Short mmCIF file of C-alpha atoms in Angstrom, two decimals:
data_model
loop_
_atom_site.label_atom_id
_atom_site.label_comp_id
_atom_site.label_asym_id
_atom_site.label_seq_id
_atom_site.Cartn_x
_atom_site.Cartn_y
_atom_site.Cartn_z
CA UNK J 1 148.86 101.03 114.37
CA UNK J 2 149.69 104.05 112.31
CA UNK J 3 148.15 107.62 111.86
CA UNK J 4 148.87 110.43 108.47
CA UNK J 5 147.89 113.79 107.45
CA UNK J 6 146.24 114.74 104.06
CA UNK J 7 146.89 118.26 102.60
CA UNK J 8 143.62 118.78 103.50
CA UNK J 9 143.80 118.83 107.51
CA UNK J 10 142.02 115.19 107.40
CA UNK J 11 143.30 112.73 109.56
CA UNK J 12 143.78 108.26 108.48
CA UNK J 13 143.98 105.94 110.77
CA UNK J 14 145.02 102.88 110.65
CA UNK J 15 145.36 99.00 111.99
CA UNK J 16 144.20 96.25 112.63
CA UNK J 17 139.84 94.98 112.12
CA UNK J 18 139.28 91.52 114.11
CA UNK J 19 136.72 89.25 111.80
CA UNK J 20 136.99 86.75 114.45
CA UNK J 21 139.92 86.38 117.24
CA UNK J 22 141.13 82.66 118.30
CA UNK J 23 142.69 82.57 120.55
CA UNK J 24 146.10 80.31 121.02
CA UNK J 25 145.12 79.76 117.11
CA UNK J 26 145.23 82.01 113.56
CA UNK J 27 142.95 84.38 113.55
CA UNK J 28 140.75 86.52 111.05
CA UNK J 29 141.95 90.20 111.13
CA UNK J 30 141.71 93.12 108.15
CA UNK J 31 143.07 95.52 107.06
CA UNK J 32 141.53 98.77 108.74
CA UNK J 33 141.31 102.41 108.06
CA UNK J 34 138.82 105.28 109.24
CA UNK J 35 139.06 108.30 108.56
CA UNK J 36 138.54 111.66 110.38
CA UNK J 37 137.79 115.10 109.28
CA UNK J 38 140.51 118.20 111.12
CA UNK J 39 137.44 118.56 113.84
CA UNK J 40 137.47 114.50 114.81
CA UNK J 41 134.62 113.39 114.03
CA UNK J 42 134.10 110.55 110.80
CA UNK J 43 134.46 111.35 107.55
CA UNK J 44 131.81 109.55 106.17
CA UNK J 45 132.30 110.14 102.24
CA UNK J 46 135.57 107.87 103.02
CA UNK J 47 134.86 103.63 102.92
CA UNK J 48 132.03 102.33 104.45
CA UNK J 49 130.89 105.56 106.25
CA UNK J 50 134.07 106.48 107.73
CA UNK J 51 135.81 103.39 107.81
CA UNK J 52 137.37 100.65 105.29
CA UNK J 53 138.39 97.23 105.73
CA UNK J 54 140.68 94.59 103.36
CA UNK J 55 141.46 91.39 103.99
CA UNK J 56 144.10 89.47 101.51
CA UNK J 57 142.97 85.56 102.24
CA UNK J 58 140.76 85.34 104.92
CA UNK J 59 143.64 85.15 108.02
CA UNK J 60 145.96 87.74 110.03
CA UNK J 61 146.36 90.69 108.28
CA UNK J 62 147.37 93.80 109.78
CA UNK J 63 148.75 97.48 108.54
CA UNK J 64 151.39 99.53 110.32
CA UNK J 65 152.27 102.05 107.71
CA UNK J 66 150.87 104.29 106.44
CA UNK J 67 151.36 106.90 102.76
CA UNK J 68 150.01 109.38 101.74
CA UNK J 69 150.59 109.50 98.32
CA UNK J 70 151.44 113.95 96.56
CA UNK J 71 147.76 112.60 94.29
CA UNK J 72 145.76 112.00 97.30
CA UNK J 73 146.38 107.76 97.22
CA UNK J 74 146.61 105.95 99.88
CA UNK J 75 149.61 103.19 101.07
CA UNK J 76 148.72 101.07 103.71
CA UNK J 77 151.73 98.73 104.65
CA UNK J 78 151.86 95.62 106.59
CA UNK J 79 151.74 92.32 107.01
CA UNK J 80 149.70 89.27 105.72
CA UNK J 81 148.87 85.99 106.25
CA UNK J 82 147.76 82.62 104.50
CA UNK J 83 147.98 78.77 105.13
CA UNK J 84 150.23 78.71 101.49
CA UNK J 85 153.06 80.26 102.57
CA UNK J 86 152.67 81.78 106.20
CA UNK J 87 153.17 86.13 106.56
CA UNK J 88 154.42 88.02 104.34
CA UNK J 89 154.19 92.01 103.04
CA UNK J 90 151.67 92.91 101.73
CA UNK J 91 150.49 96.50 101.11
CA UNK J 92 147.26 98.13 100.11
CA UNK J 93 146.75 101.49 97.78
CA UNK J 94 143.04 102.97 98.06
CA UNK J 95 141.58 106.01 96.34
CA UNK J 96 140.83 109.70 98.29
CA UNK J 97 137.36 108.29 98.68
CA UNK J 98 138.50 104.81 100.04
CA UNK J 99 137.81 102.31 97.68
CA UNK J 100 140.58 100.03 96.72
CA UNK J 101 142.70 101.43 93.29
CA UNK J 102 142.50 98.34 91.37
CA UNK J 103 145.61 99.97 89.46
CA UNK J 104 148.24 98.64 91.99
CA UNK J 105 149.11 95.46 92.35
CA UNK J 106 146.83 92.91 91.94
CA UNK J 107 142.92 94.47 92.34
CA UNK J 108 144.30 97.10 94.91
CA UNK J 109 146.51 95.00 97.19
CA UNK J 110 150.58 93.27 96.29
CA UNK J 111 151.69 90.46 98.47
CA UNK J 112 155.96 90.34 98.96
CA UNK J 113 156.95 86.38 99.90
CA UNK J 114 160.90 86.11 101.02
CA UNK J 115 159.85 82.89 101.02
CA UNK J 116 161.01 79.56 102.95
CA UNK J 117 157.60 80.28 104.66
CA UNK J 118 159.35 82.93 106.87
CA UNK J 119 157.26 85.27 108.49
CA UNK J 120 157.38 88.09 106.87
CA UNK J 121 156.18 91.61 108.51
CA UNK J 122 156.75 94.97 106.81
CA UNK J 123 157.32 97.84 110.19
CA UNK J 124 157.86 101.43 108.45
CA UNK J 125 157.39 102.35 104.40
CA UNK J 126 158.76 105.11 102.87
CA UNK J 127 157.26 106.90 99.47
CA UNK J 128 159.87 107.69 97.25
CA UNK J 129 159.68 111.36 95.18
CA UNK J 130 159.47 108.65 91.73
CA UNK J 131 156.09 107.18 93.45
CA UNK J 132 158.09 103.86 93.90
CA UNK J 133 157.40 103.03 98.04
CA UNK J 134 159.93 101.29 99.84
CA UNK J 135 158.82 99.18 102.85
CA UNK J 136 161.25 97.18 105.43
CA UNK J 137 159.92 95.07 108.51
CA UNK J 138 161.78 92.04 109.04
CA UNK J 139 161.84 88.39 107.70
CA UNK J 140 162.11 85.82 110.52
CA UNK J 141 163.32 81.86 109.15
CA UNK J 142 164.40 78.25 109.99
CA UNK J 143 161.77 78.03 112.52
CA UNK J 144 162.81 81.10 114.70
CA UNK J 145 166.47 80.64 114.40
CA UNK J 146 167.77 83.16 112.32
CA UNK J 147 166.39 87.10 111.99
CA UNK J 148 167.09 89.16 109.05
CA UNK J 149 166.10 93.08 108.22
CA UNK J 150 164.15 93.17 104.97
CA UNK J 151 163.35 95.97 102.47
CA UNK J 152 161.00 96.07 99.31
CA UNK J 153 160.52 98.48 96.63
CA UNK J 154 157.69 98.75 94.65
CA UNK J 155 157.29 100.66 91.62
CA UNK J 156 154.59 102.79 91.51
CA UNK J 157 152.11 100.58 90.02
CA UNK J 158 152.28 97.93 92.46
CA UNK J 159 155.04 95.31 91.50
CA UNK J 160 158.36 95.17 92.15
CA UNK J 161 160.97 97.12 91.20
CA UNK J 162 163.22 94.46 90.09
CA UNK J 163 166.29 96.98 89.77
CA UNK J 164 166.42 96.75 93.74
CA UNK J 165 168.75 94.62 95.25
CA UNK J 166 167.52 90.97 94.03
CA UNK J 167 163.94 91.00 92.15
CA UNK J 168 162.78 93.98 94.14
CA UNK J 169 163.90 92.18 97.43
CA UNK J 170 166.42 92.63 100.28
CA UNK J 171 167.84 91.19 103.13
CA UNK J 172 170.57 92.40 105.24
CA UNK J 173 172.04 89.80 108.52
CA UNK J 174 173.36 91.87 110.69
CA UNK J 175 175.04 88.42 112.47
CA UNK J 176 172.95 88.51 115.38
CA UNK J 177 169.85 87.71 116.43
#
């Protein structure tokens, strides 16, 4: 779960919407956002009656961090699972009304894979003064034998900043699991 405050006092909360839960099997979950007025009432002018869900590829999508840009756009960061390359870092950007910002990434969404069918999960994010987004988390690979700290930096438009690390990605091995 994540929470962020807008400059007008409205509250954005994000987490996971369970579309189809399958214990012991891959579930279908989506990014979920809701906006509340300063008095705690649901802001029905946001998204679809106060809430918004975003699906990446029909599998497990989870939000762990929220950013509010100076222009009021909302960036949700976490992970998206797919049958093709397992878990990837994922981000979605929303306009102030709660709809996807189609000028970001592909149709408002961005996925970043560190390779090797690994489990890449972004747990935290920060917005740089130049509008670039830094996301941090972990990548687990070699069937769980190795886990490294992982970073990406994206440009404001949702493309990887290739001047950062190797093609926009940084892996840090602290030498222990």
